[in-house]
Coordinates of C-alpha atoms in Angstrom, one line a residue:
M1 CA 139.4 180.0 299.6
S2 CA 138.2 182.5 297.0
A3 CA 136.4 185.6 298.4
I4 CA 135.2 183.7 301.5
E5 CA 137.7 182.9 304.2
T6 CA 137.0 180.5 307.1
T7 CA 138.8 178.1 309.3
I8 CA 137.8 174.6 310.1
S9 CA 139.7 172.5 312.6
P10 CA 141.3 169.5 310.9
V11 CA 139.3 166.3 310.9
P12 CA 141.0 163.7 313.1
S13 CA 143.2 161.1 311.3
L14 CA 140.8 158.5 309.9
T15 CA 140.6 156.0 307.1
N16 CA 138.8 157.4 304.1
H17 CA 135.6 155.5 304.7
R18 CA 135.3 157.0 308.2
R19 CA 135.9 160.7 307.3
A20 CA 132.3 161.4 306.3
R21 CA 131.0 159.8 309.5
A22 CA 133.3 161.9 311.6
L23 CA 132.2 165.1 309.8
S24 CA 128.6 164.0 310.4
R25 CA 129.1 163.7 314.2
W26 CA 131.0 167.0 314.3
I27 CA 128.1 168.8 312.7
S28 CA 125.5 167.2 314.9
G29 CA 127.6 168.0 317.9
G30 CA 127.9 171.6 317.1
V31 CA 131.6 171.7 316.3
I32 CA 131.0 173.2 312.9
S33 CA 128.7 176.2 313.0
G34 CA 125.8 176.7 310.6
G35 CA 127.5 179.5 308.7
V36 CA 130.7 177.5 308.2
L37 CA 128.7 174.4 307.2
I38 CA 127.1 176.5 304.3
V39 CA 130.6 177.3 303.1
V40 CA 131.7 173.7 303.3
L41 CA 128.7 172.6 301.3
C42 CA 129.3 175.2 298.7
L43 CA 132.9 174.1 298.3
V44 CA 132.1 170.5 297.9
A45 CA 128.9 170.6 295.9
I46 CA 128.8 167.8 293.3
T47 CA 129.2 169.5 290.0
G48 CA 130.2 167.5 287.0
P49 CA 132.4 169.9 284.8
L50 CA 132.6 167.2 282.1
S51 CA 129.2 165.7 282.5
G52 CA 127.2 168.9 282.8
Q53 CA 125.1 168.0 285.8
T54 CA 124.9 169.5 289.2
L55 CA 123.3 167.3 291.9
S56 CA 122.0 168.9 295.0
F57 CA 119.2 168.2 297.5
S58 CA 117.2 170.5 299.7
D59 CA 115.1 169.8 302.8
Q60 CA 111.5 170.5 301.9
T61 CA 109.8 168.8 304.8
T62 CA 108.2 171.8 306.4
P63 CA 107.1 173.6 303.2
A64 CA 105.7 170.3 301.8
G65 CA 103.6 169.8 304.9
I66 CA 104.4 166.1 305.2
Q67 CA 105.4 165.4 308.7
N68 CA 105.5 162.4 311.0
I69 CA 107.4 161.4 314.2
W70 CA 107.9 157.8 315.3
L71 CA 108.3 157.3 319.1
P72 CA 110.0 154.2 320.7
G73 CA 107.9 151.1 321.1
F74 CA 108.7 147.7 322.7
F75 CA 109.7 144.2 321.8
N76 CA 109.6 143.7 318.0
H77 CA 108.0 147.1 317.6
F78 CA 110.9 148.6 319.4
N79 CA 113.6 149.7 316.9
Y80 CA 111.9 147.8 314.0
S81 CA 109.5 150.5 312.9
G82 CA 109.6 153.6 310.8
G83 CA 108.7 153.2 307.2
G84 CA 106.2 154.2 304.6
A85 CA 105.1 153.7 301.0
C86 CA 104.2 155.9 298.0
G87 CA 101.8 155.4 295.1
D88 CA 99.3 157.4 293.1
F89 CA 96.2 156.4 295.1
N90 CA 93.8 158.8 293.5
N91 CA 95.1 158.4 289.9
D92 CA 95.8 162.1 289.4
G93 CA 99.3 161.6 288.1
F94 CA 101.1 162.6 291.4
Q95 CA 102.7 160.3 294.0
D96 CA 101.0 160.2 297.4
V97 CA 102.5 158.9 300.7
F98 CA 101.2 156.4 303.2
I99 CA 102.7 156.1 306.7
P100 CA 101.6 153.4 309.1
G101 CA 99.9 154.3 312.4
D102 CA 101.9 154.6 315.6
G103 CA 99.6 153.0 318.2
M104 CA 101.9 154.1 321.1
N105 CA 100.9 157.7 320.4
G106 CA 97.3 156.8 319.6
Q107 CA 97.8 157.9 316.0
P108 CA 96.1 156.1 313.1
D109 CA 97.7 155.7 309.7
R110 CA 98.5 158.9 307.7
L111 CA 97.8 159.4 304.0
F112 CA 99.5 162.5 302.6
V113 CA 97.8 163.3 299.3
N114 CA 99.9 165.2 296.8
N115 CA 98.4 168.5 296.0
G116 CA 100.4 168.8 292.8
D117 CA 102.2 171.9 293.8
G118 CA 104.9 170.4 296.0
T119 CA 102.7 170.2 299.1
F120 CA 100.7 167.4 300.7
T121 CA 97.6 167.2 302.8
N122 CA 96.9 164.4 305.3
Q123 CA 93.5 163.0 304.2
A124 CA 93.6 159.7 306.1
A125 CA 90.4 160.4 308.0
S126 CA 88.3 161.1 305.0
W127 CA 89.7 158.1 303.2
G128 CA 88.6 155.9 306.2
L129 CA 92.0 155.3 307.8
T130 CA 91.0 155.9 311.4
V131 CA 92.1 152.9 313.4
S132 CA 95.0 153.3 315.8
H133 CA 97.5 150.5 315.6
M134 CA 101.2 149.8 315.7
G135 CA 101.9 149.7 312.0
K136 CA 105.1 148.4 310.5
G137 CA 105.8 147.5 306.9
P138 CA 103.5 148.8 304.1
S139 CA 103.5 147.7 300.5
V140 CA 101.5 148.9 297.5
A141 CA 99.8 146.9 294.7
D142 CA 96.6 146.7 292.8
F143 CA 95.7 143.3 294.3
N144 CA 92.3 143.0 292.7
N145 CA 93.2 144.4 289.3
D146 CA 90.6 147.2 289.3
G147 CA 92.9 150.0 288.3
W148 CA 93.4 151.4 291.8
L149 CA 96.4 150.9 294.1
D150 CA 95.7 149.1 297.4
I151 CA 97.9 149.0 300.5
F152 CA 98.9 146.1 302.7
C153 CA 100.4 146.9 306.0
T154 CA 101.9 144.6 308.6
S155 CA 100.8 145.5 312.1
A156 CA 101.6 144.7 315.7
G157 CA 98.0 145.3 316.5
P158 CA 96.7 147.7 319.2
Y159 CA 99.1 149.1 321.8
N160 CA 98.8 146.1 324.1
A161 CA 101.6 143.7 324.9
Q162 CA 99.3 140.7 324.9
A163 CA 97.6 141.5 321.5
P164 CA 98.5 139.4 318.5
G165 CA 99.2 141.1 315.1
H166 CA 96.3 142.2 312.9
H167 CA 97.6 143.1 309.5
K168 CA 95.7 145.4 307.2
L169 CA 94.7 145.1 303.6
Y170 CA 93.3 148.5 302.5
R171 CA 91.3 148.0 299.3
N172 CA 91.1 151.2 297.3
N173 CA 87.4 151.8 296.4
G174 CA 88.2 154.2 293.6
N175 CA 86.3 157.1 295.3
N176 CA 89.0 158.4 297.7
T177 CA 88.2 155.9 300.4
F178 CA 89.8 152.6 301.6
T179 CA 88.2 149.6 303.2
N180 CA 90.2 147.1 305.4
V181 CA 89.4 143.7 303.8
A182 CA 92.2 141.8 305.4
S183 CA 90.0 139.4 307.4
A184 CA 87.8 138.6 304.4
A185 CA 90.8 138.2 302.2
G186 CA 92.5 135.8 304.6
V187 CA 95.6 137.9 305.2
S188 CA 94.8 139.6 308.6
F189 CA 97.3 137.0 309.9
T190 CA 96.0 137.0 313.5
T191 CA 98.4 134.7 315.4
T192 CA 99.2 133.8 318.9
T193 CA 102.7 135.4 318.5
T194 CA 102.7 138.9 319.8
Q195 CA 103.4 141.6 317.1
D196 CA 104.8 139.2 314.5
G197 CA 105.4 140.4 311.0
F198 CA 107.8 143.0 309.5
G199 CA 108.0 143.6 305.8
S200 CA 105.8 142.7 302.9
C201 CA 106.0 142.6 299.1
W202 CA 104.0 141.7 296.0
G203 CA 104.7 139.7 292.8
D204 CA 103.1 137.3 290.4
V205 CA 104.8 134.1 291.6
D206 CA 102.9 131.8 289.3
L207 CA 102.5 134.1 286.3
D208 CA 98.7 133.8 286.3
G209 CA 98.2 137.6 286.0
D210 CA 97.3 138.5 289.6
L211 CA 99.6 139.5 292.4
D212 CA 100.6 137.3 295.2
L213 CA 101.7 138.5 298.7
F214 CA 104.7 137.6 300.8
V215 CA 104.9 138.7 304.4
S216 CA 108.1 138.3 306.4
G217 CA 108.4 137.9 310.2
T218 CA 110.3 136.1 312.9
A219 CA 111.2 132.5 313.1
N220 CA 108.9 131.6 316.0
N221 CA 107.5 128.4 314.5
N222 CA 107.5 130.3 311.2
V223 CA 104.3 132.0 312.0
G224 CA 105.7 135.3 310.8
S225 CA 106.7 134.5 307.2
I226 CA 104.0 133.4 304.8
L227 CA 103.4 133.3 301.0
F228 CA 99.8 134.0 300.1
R229 CA 98.6 133.0 296.7
N230 CA 96.1 135.4 295.1
N231 CA 92.9 133.4 294.2
G232 CA 91.7 136.1 291.8
N233 CA 88.6 136.8 293.8
E234 CA 89.9 139.1 296.5
T235 CA 90.9 136.2 298.7
F236 CA 94.3 134.5 299.3
T237 CA 95.5 131.0 300.2
N238 CA 98.5 130.3 302.4
V239 CA 100.9 128.2 300.2
T240 CA 104.0 128.5 302.2
T241 CA 104.4 124.8 302.8
A242 CA 103.3 123.8 299.3
S243 CA 105.8 126.2 297.8
G244 CA 108.8 124.6 299.5
L245 CA 109.7 127.7 301.4
M246 CA 109.4 125.9 304.7
V247 CA 112.7 124.3 304.0
G248 CA 114.5 127.5 304.9
L249 CA 112.1 130.0 306.4
P250 CA 112.0 128.4 309.9
F251 CA 115.6 129.2 310.3
T252 CA 115.4 132.9 309.4
M253 CA 115.6 135.3 312.3
H254 CA 113.9 138.6 312.0
G255 CA 113.0 138.4 308.3
F256 CA 113.0 142.1 307.8
T257 CA 112.9 142.8 304.1
P258 CA 111.4 140.6 301.3
R259 CA 111.4 141.2 297.6
L260 CA 109.8 139.2 294.7
V261 CA 111.8 140.0 291.5
D262 CA 113.0 138.0 288.5
M263 CA 116.8 137.5 288.8
D264 CA 117.3 135.0 285.9
G265 CA 115.2 136.4 283.0
D266 CA 112.4 133.8 282.9
F267 CA 109.8 136.2 284.3
Y268 CA 109.1 134.0 287.4
P269 CA 110.2 136.1 290.4
E270 CA 112.7 134.9 292.9
L271 CA 112.2 135.6 296.6
L272 CA 115.0 137.6 298.1
L273 CA 114.9 137.9 301.9
A274 CA 117.2 140.1 304.0
S275 CA 117.1 138.6 307.5
D276 CA 119.0 139.2 310.7
F277 CA 121.7 137.1 312.5
G278 CA 123.2 135.7 309.3
T279 CA 119.9 134.1 308.1
S280 CA 119.2 136.0 304.8
R281 CA 117.9 133.8 302.0
Y282 CA 117.9 133.6 298.2
Y283 CA 115.1 131.4 296.8
R284 CA 115.0 130.4 293.2
N285 CA 111.5 130.2 291.6
N286 CA 111.2 126.8 289.9
A287 CA 108.4 128.0 287.6
N288 CA 106.1 125.3 288.9
G289 CA 104.7 126.9 292.1
T290 CA 107.8 125.9 294.2
F291 CA 111.0 127.6 295.4
T292 CA 114.5 126.2 296.1
D293 CA 116.8 127.7 298.6
V294 CA 120.0 128.4 296.7
S295 CA 121.6 130.9 299.1
A296 CA 124.8 128.9 299.4
S297 CA 125.3 128.0 295.8
S298 CA 124.5 131.5 294.6
Q299 CA 127.2 132.9 297.0
T300 CA 124.7 135.3 298.5
A301 CA 123.4 135.7 302.0
Q302 CA 126.9 136.5 303.4
E303 CA 125.9 139.5 305.5
E304 CA 125.9 139.0 309.3
N305 CA 122.9 141.3 309.9
G306 CA 120.7 141.5 306.9
M307 CA 118.2 144.3 307.3
G308 CA 117.4 146.3 304.2
Q309 CA 117.9 145.7 300.5
T310 CA 117.5 146.9 297.0
V311 CA 118.2 145.7 293.4
G312 CA 119.5 147.4 290.3
D313 CA 121.7 146.9 287.2
F314 CA 124.7 148.5 288.7
N315 CA 127.1 147.5 286.0
G316 CA 124.9 148.0 283.0
D317 CA 125.0 144.4 281.7
G318 CA 121.2 143.8 281.7
L319 CA 121.2 141.6 284.8
L320 CA 119.8 142.6 288.2
D321 CA 122.3 142.9 291.0
W322 CA 121.4 142.7 294.7
Y323 CA 122.5 145.1 297.5
V324 CA 121.9 144.1 301.1
T325 CA 122.5 146.4 304.1
S326 CA 124.1 145.2 307.3
I327 CA 126.1 146.5 310.2
Y328 CA 129.7 147.6 309.8
Q329 CA 131.5 147.0 313.1
P330 CA 134.9 145.2 312.4
T331 CA 135.8 144.9 316.1
I332 CA 133.2 142.1 316.4
N333 CA 133.7 140.8 312.8
W334 CA 130.6 142.5 311.4
T335 CA 131.7 143.3 307.8
G336 CA 128.9 145.6 306.7
N337 CA 126.8 145.8 303.5
K338 CA 127.1 143.4 300.6
L339 CA 126.9 144.1 296.9
Y340 CA 126.2 140.9 294.9
I341 CA 126.9 141.3 291.1
N342 CA 124.8 138.9 289.0
Q343 CA 127.0 136.6 286.9
G344 CA 124.0 134.7 285.4
N345 CA 122.4 131.4 286.3
H346 CA 121.9 132.3 289.9
L347 CA 125.6 132.9 290.6
Y348 CA 126.9 136.2 292.2
Q349 CA 130.2 137.9 293.0
E350 CA 130.3 140.0 296.2
I351 CA 132.2 143.2 295.6
S352 CA 131.1 145.7 298.3
V353 CA 134.7 146.4 299.5
A354 CA 136.1 146.9 296.0
A355 CA 133.1 149.0 295.1
G356 CA 133.4 151.2 298.3
V357 CA 129.9 150.6 299.6
Y358 CA 130.5 148.2 302.5
D359 CA 130.6 150.7 305.4
G360 CA 127.2 152.2 305.8
G361 CA 127.2 152.2 309.6
Y362 CA 124.1 150.5 311.1
G363 CA 122.4 149.9 307.7
W364 CA 118.6 149.8 307.3
G365 CA 116.7 150.9 304.2
A366 CA 118.3 151.4 300.7
V367 CA 117.1 152.4 297.3
A368 CA 118.8 152.2 293.9
V369 CA 118.1 154.9 291.3
D370 CA 120.0 157.2 289.0
F371 CA 119.9 160.4 291.0
D372 CA 122.2 162.5 288.8
H373 CA 120.9 161.3 285.4
D374 CA 124.3 160.1 284.2
G375 CA 123.0 156.7 283.1
Q376 CA 124.4 154.9 286.1
V377 CA 122.3 153.5 289.0
D378 CA 123.3 155.0 292.4
I379 CA 122.6 153.7 295.9
L380 CA 121.2 155.6 298.9
E381 CA 121.2 154.0 302.3
T382 CA 119.9 155.2 305.7
N383 CA 120.8 153.8 309.1
G384 CA 121.1 154.4 312.8
G385 CA 121.5 152.5 316.0
S386 CA 118.9 151.8 318.6
N387 CA 119.8 154.9 320.6
S388 CA 121.3 158.3 319.9
T389 CA 124.4 158.1 322.1
G390 CA 125.9 154.7 321.1
T391 CA 128.4 153.7 318.5
F392 CA 126.2 154.7 315.7
G393 CA 124.6 157.8 317.3
N394 CA 124.1 160.6 314.8
E395 CA 125.2 158.3 312.0
Q396 CA 124.7 159.9 308.6
S397 CA 122.8 158.5 305.6
Y398 CA 125.0 157.6 302.7
L399 CA 124.7 158.4 299.0
W400 CA 127.0 156.4 296.8
L401 CA 127.1 157.8 293.2
N402 CA 128.0 155.2 290.6
N403 CA 131.3 156.0 288.8
G404 CA 130.5 153.6 286.0
N405 CA 133.6 151.5 286.6
G406 CA 132.5 149.2 289.4
T407 CA 133.2 151.8 292.1
F408 CA 131.1 154.4 293.9
T409 CA 131.8 157.8 295.5
E410 CA 130.1 158.7 298.7
S411 CA 128.5 162.1 298.2
A412 CA 125.6 162.7 300.7
F413 CA 127.0 165.8 302.4
A414 CA 128.5 167.1 299.2
T415 CA 125.0 167.2 297.6
G416 CA 123.2 168.6 300.7
L417 CA 121.6 165.3 301.7
I418 CA 122.4 165.7 305.3
H419 CA 120.5 163.2 307.5
T420 CA 121.8 162.1 310.9
I421 CA 118.5 161.1 312.5
Q422 CA 117.9 157.4 313.2
G423 CA 116.8 156.4 309.7
R424 CA 114.9 153.2 309.0
G425 CA 112.9 153.0 305.8
L426 CA 113.0 155.4 302.8
V427 CA 111.4 155.9 299.4
N428 CA 112.4 157.5 296.1
L429 CA 109.7 159.2 294.2
D430 CA 109.2 162.2 291.9
I431 CA 107.2 164.4 294.2
D432 CA 106.8 167.4 291.8
N433 CA 106.8 165.6 288.5
D434 CA 109.9 167.5 287.4
G435 CA 111.7 164.3 286.2
D436 CA 114.3 163.7 288.9
Q437 CA 113.9 161.4 291.9
D438 CA 113.3 162.9 295.3
V439 CA 113.6 161.1 298.6
I440 CA 111.7 160.7 301.9
V441 CA 113.7 159.2 304.8
F442 CA 111.6 157.8 307.6
A443 CA 112.9 157.6 311.1
Y444 CA 112.6 155.8 314.4
N445 CA 112.4 158.1 317.4
G446 CA 112.5 161.1 315.2
P447 CA 110.9 163.0 312.3
L448 CA 110.8 162.0 308.6
V449 CA 112.7 164.2 306.2
M450 CA 111.8 165.0 302.6
F451 CA 114.7 165.9 300.3
R452 CA 113.8 167.5 297.0
N453 CA 116.3 166.6 294.2
D454 CA 117.3 170.0 292.6
L455 CA 119.4 168.4 289.8
S456 CA 120.3 171.0 287.2
G457 CA 122.5 171.3 284.1
P458 CA 122.3 170.9 280.4
N459 CA 123.1 167.2 280.5
A460 CA 120.6 165.9 283.0
H461 CA 117.9 164.5 280.7
Y462 CA 115.6 161.7 281.7
L463 CA 112.7 159.4 280.8
R464 CA 110.2 158.1 283.3
V465 CA 107.9 155.2 282.3
F466 CA 104.8 153.8 283.9
L467 CA 103.1 150.6 282.6
D468 CA 99.4 150.0 282.1
T469 CA 98.0 146.5 281.8
Q470 CA 94.3 147.1 282.4
S471 CA 93.6 145.9 278.8
N472 CA 94.7 142.3 279.7
V473 CA 94.0 140.7 283.0
A474 CA 96.4 137.9 282.2
V475 CA 99.3 140.3 282.7
P476 CA 100.0 141.6 286.3
P477 CA 98.7 145.0 287.2
N478 CA 101.0 148.0 286.7
G479 CA 103.3 145.7 284.7
F480 CA 104.8 144.0 287.7
G481 CA 107.5 141.6 286.4
A482 CA 108.0 143.5 283.1
K483 CA 111.4 144.6 281.9
V484 CA 111.9 148.0 280.3
R485 CA 114.9 148.6 278.1
I486 CA 115.8 151.9 276.6
T487 CA 118.5 152.9 274.1
A488 CA 119.7 156.5 274.3
G489 CA 123.0 158.2 273.5
G490 CA 124.5 154.9 272.4
Q491 CA 123.8 153.3 275.8
Q492 CA 121.3 150.6 276.7
Q493 CA 119.7 150.7 280.2
F494 CA 117.3 148.2 281.9
W495 CA 114.7 148.5 284.6
F496 CA 112.6 145.8 286.2
V497 CA 109.2 146.7 287.5
H498 CA 108.4 145.0 290.8
G499 CA 106.8 145.5 294.2
G500 CA 109.7 144.9 296.5
D501 CA 110.5 146.2 300.0
N502 CA 113.6 148.1 301.0
F503 CA 112.9 148.1 304.8
L504 CA 109.3 148.6 305.8
S505 CA 109.0 150.9 302.7
K506 CA 108.1 150.9 299.0
S507 CA 109.1 153.4 296.3
E508 CA 107.2 154.5 293.2
F509 CA 106.7 152.0 290.4
S510 CA 108.2 153.9 287.6
A511 CA 111.1 152.8 285.4
H512 CA 113.2 155.8 285.7
F513 CA 116.3 156.4 283.5
G514 CA 118.9 159.2 283.5
I515 CA 120.1 159.7 279.9
G516 CA 122.7 162.5 280.3
S517 CA 123.0 164.7 277.2
A518 CA 120.6 162.7 275.0
T519 CA 117.5 164.6 274.0
V520 CA 115.8 161.7 272.2
V521 CA 115.4 158.1 273.3
D522 CA 116.1 156.0 270.2
E523 CA 114.0 153.0 271.5
V524 CA 111.8 152.1 274.4
L525 CA 111.2 148.3 274.6
V526 CA 108.9 146.7 277.1
M527 CA 109.1 143.0 277.6
W528 CA 105.9 142.0 279.3
P529 CA 105.7 138.9 281.6
D530 CA 103.7 136.9 279.0
G531 CA 106.6 137.2 276.6
T532 CA 105.1 139.9 274.3
T533 CA 106.8 143.2 273.6
S534 CA 105.9 146.8 273.0
T535 CA 108.2 149.1 271.2
Q536 CA 108.3 152.9 270.7
T537 CA 111.0 154.8 268.8
A538 CA 112.3 158.4 268.6
V539 CA 110.8 159.2 272.0
A540 CA 111.5 162.7 273.3
A541 CA 113.4 163.0 276.5
D542 CA 112.3 164.7 279.7
Q543 CA 108.8 163.3 280.0
T544 CA 106.8 160.9 282.0
M545 CA 105.0 158.5 279.8
T546 CA 102.6 155.6 280.2
I547 CA 103.0 152.5 278.0
T548 CA 99.9 150.4 277.6
Y549 CA 100.0 146.6 277.1
G550 CA 99.4 145.7 273.5
I551 CA 100.1 149.2 272.1
S552 CA 103.2 150.0 270.2
G553 CA 103.6 153.5 268.9
P554 CA 102.9 156.9 270.5
S555 CA 101.0 157.4 273.7
F556 CA 99.3 160.8 274.1
Q557 CA 100.3 163.0 277.0
R558 CA 97.6 165.4 278.0
G559 CA 98.7 168.8 277.0
D560 CA 100.8 167.6 274.1
V561 CA 98.7 169.6 271.6
N562 CA 101.0 169.3 268.6
G563 CA 101.8 165.6 269.1
D564 CA 105.6 166.0 269.3
T565 CA 105.7 164.1 272.6
M566 CA 107.0 167.2 274.4
L567 CA 105.2 169.7 276.7
D568 CA 106.5 173.1 275.8
I569 CA 105.6 176.6 274.5
G570 CA 104.8 175.0 271.1
D571 CA 101.7 173.3 272.5
S572 CA 100.3 176.6 273.7
I573 CA 101.0 178.2 270.4
A574 CA 99.4 175.4 268.5
L575 CA 96.3 175.5 270.7
L576 CA 95.9 179.2 270.3
A577 CA 96.2 178.9 266.5
E578 CA 93.5 176.2 266.6
L579 CA 91.1 178.2 268.8
F580 CA 91.4 181.5 267.0
Q581 CA 92.3 180.5 263.4
G582 CA 91.1 177.0 263.0
A583 CA 94.6 176.1 261.9
G584 CA 94.2 172.3 262.3
A585 CA 97.3 172.1 264.5
V586 CA 95.7 169.8 267.1
T587 CA 96.7 166.1 266.8
C588 CA 94.3 164.8 269.4
Q589 CA 91.6 167.0 270.9
S590 CA 91.5 165.0 274.1
A591 CA 95.2 165.7 274.6
A592 CA 94.6 169.4 274.0
D593 CA 92.1 169.4 276.9
A594 CA 95.0 170.4 279.1
N595 CA 93.0 171.2 282.2
S596 CA 90.8 168.1 281.8
D597 CA 87.4 169.9 281.9
G598 CA 86.1 168.3 278.7
V599 CA 86.0 171.6 276.8
L600 CA 88.6 173.2 274.5
D601 CA 88.7 176.9 275.3
I602 CA 91.1 179.7 276.3
S603 CA 91.6 178.2 279.7
D604 CA 93.6 175.4 278.2
P605 CA 96.5 177.4 276.7
I606 CA 96.5 179.5 279.9
F607 CA 96.8 176.3 281.9
L608 CA 99.6 175.1 279.6
L609 CA 101.5 178.4 279.7
S610 CA 101.3 178.4 283.5
Y611 CA 102.8 174.9 283.6
T612 CA 105.4 175.7 281.0
F613 CA 106.8 178.6 283.0
S614 CA 106.7 176.7 286.3
M615 CA 103.9 178.6 287.8
G616 CA 101.2 176.0 287.7
T617 CA 100.5 172.3 288.1
A618 CA 101.2 169.7 285.5
P619 CA 98.5 168.4 283.2
A620 CA 96.8 165.2 284.5
A621 CA 98.0 161.7 283.9
P622 CA 98.9 160.5 280.3
F623 CA 96.6 158.2 278.4
P624 CA 97.4 155.7 275.6
D625 CA 95.2 156.7 272.8
C626 CA 92.2 158.9 271.9
G627 CA 89.0 157.3 273.2
A628 CA 90.7 155.4 276.0
E629 CA 90.3 158.1 278.6
P630 CA 87.3 160.0 280.0
S631 CA 87.4 163.2 278.0
P632 CA 84.1 163.6 275.9
L633 CA 86.0 165.3 273.2
P634 CA 86.3 163.6 269.8
C635 CA 89.5 162.5 268.1
A636 CA 91.0 164.4 265.2
T637 CA 92.4 162.9 262.0
G638 CA 95.7 161.2 262.7
C639 CA 95.1 160.5 266.3

């Protein structure tokens, strides 16, 4: 064992898909010591000798200062809480994190604002989030199309067994404050059913340019699941009956996780609902304001205990596939997670066993993203039973890396993503804007854990894309419903921008692509929900870019002084030449204003050098063209 010798007792004889679970329980039970565990992780670290990528995660919860502990509740609140959502709520280019209040502990909501240096500060109180309530499932969207992300959060109301639910709609005022406008908007959803409501999601159901809201709940006379149509004036109308959803919704039990996303390419989003007790649903959008339940004919909704879900193009054919978490307990015929591969025309093939992703224990939240930047979409799932000593006590979270051939390899422990707390929801987000996707796993009866993705290697390039639709109110905010296609290294990849839930949680809105060894993206094509397209070519890899509706061609990243679409030492050199020699090397003076103070001076190259050598924060958010952002500096020729 090289220079380090150690002895580990053999793992008991188990089938392959149980070995990781056994190791998880051994570690949590203290059978493997901390020192030996370090050796084990070093030996099994995921390094791709042929691919040139090394994927590893590190627990950064404490240094980041983002902490939260959920304690047990009761009734629907019991076991069915523990989520969060992320979004750039102050428009500074960094992802912030919202966590619903836990009324049992007298805690209000928490809003951890990203400081831009890998740390967070809870600013909930100053933002006006002071009410204590039993929060459940948050979702994020710009519901009033004013350019600021808002938050909807289902709630069990105050800590009182007789109190009905009072959901929250926090309108972002654009000045670092929120105002709860749920009642005025008509979505507070105060019912006679105690604590109803679980997940929530957003999507433009009727393609009118504003975002509609779906809230999922129990089947108690269907008071828990409602489709709210956005009226375009900060109010909503309940259209559940008119939409035809009442055909199936009254039969869903514990509708945990909804998602509005286009599954057939017509831009009208379908409604996918992961629901307990064999009652998941797949609703086709008929493009006329109504839905049809096609669960049976689509060959979906096969899971016995639908709880969490995610979507992704797992086989690279340009069609969205659907992954639903469930419980794997074959002794009582619970067959676990399902992976539905899209065959087109609302027909799916379920391949979870062949793919190796069916046994995820007591499945809850799941996300789909390319963690190792090899061009294949991976799956991360968290889980845990209702107590720490039962069948699923100390159950690990599972990371399935996509092999690109219809199979996945479970790699959580091998990459350092060691999580055995009772996970519920989770989010993927780029916490530090370094290009790879990090993870926060929320828990029930335990602390959240933030894992930083420490991906390294020469072939771990990426492109991260956000969409801006503020120039046209007929297109949904943040490009919801748009499709992004890139071509890099001879491979095409697709991403679909949407506001879906994975279990009481919502990840960042970016279209994130791993592109391996490619250093240039040959083409970035955005297909907007109104049928128009935007195209950019020869885009440099390893950047976060914003594409604005109606603009084809280069977007300017603040700090990109020489206009080559990259942030590197060349920008500092070009800016120094401009400042001291008048060399005319600045493509766009607003872009050269790296520190966003409205002045070009020596502080800008100093700021850029600090960022280039990883000592300082990144320049502020990108902007589409000179004059379309707040800097008072003029544009130079060629901008």
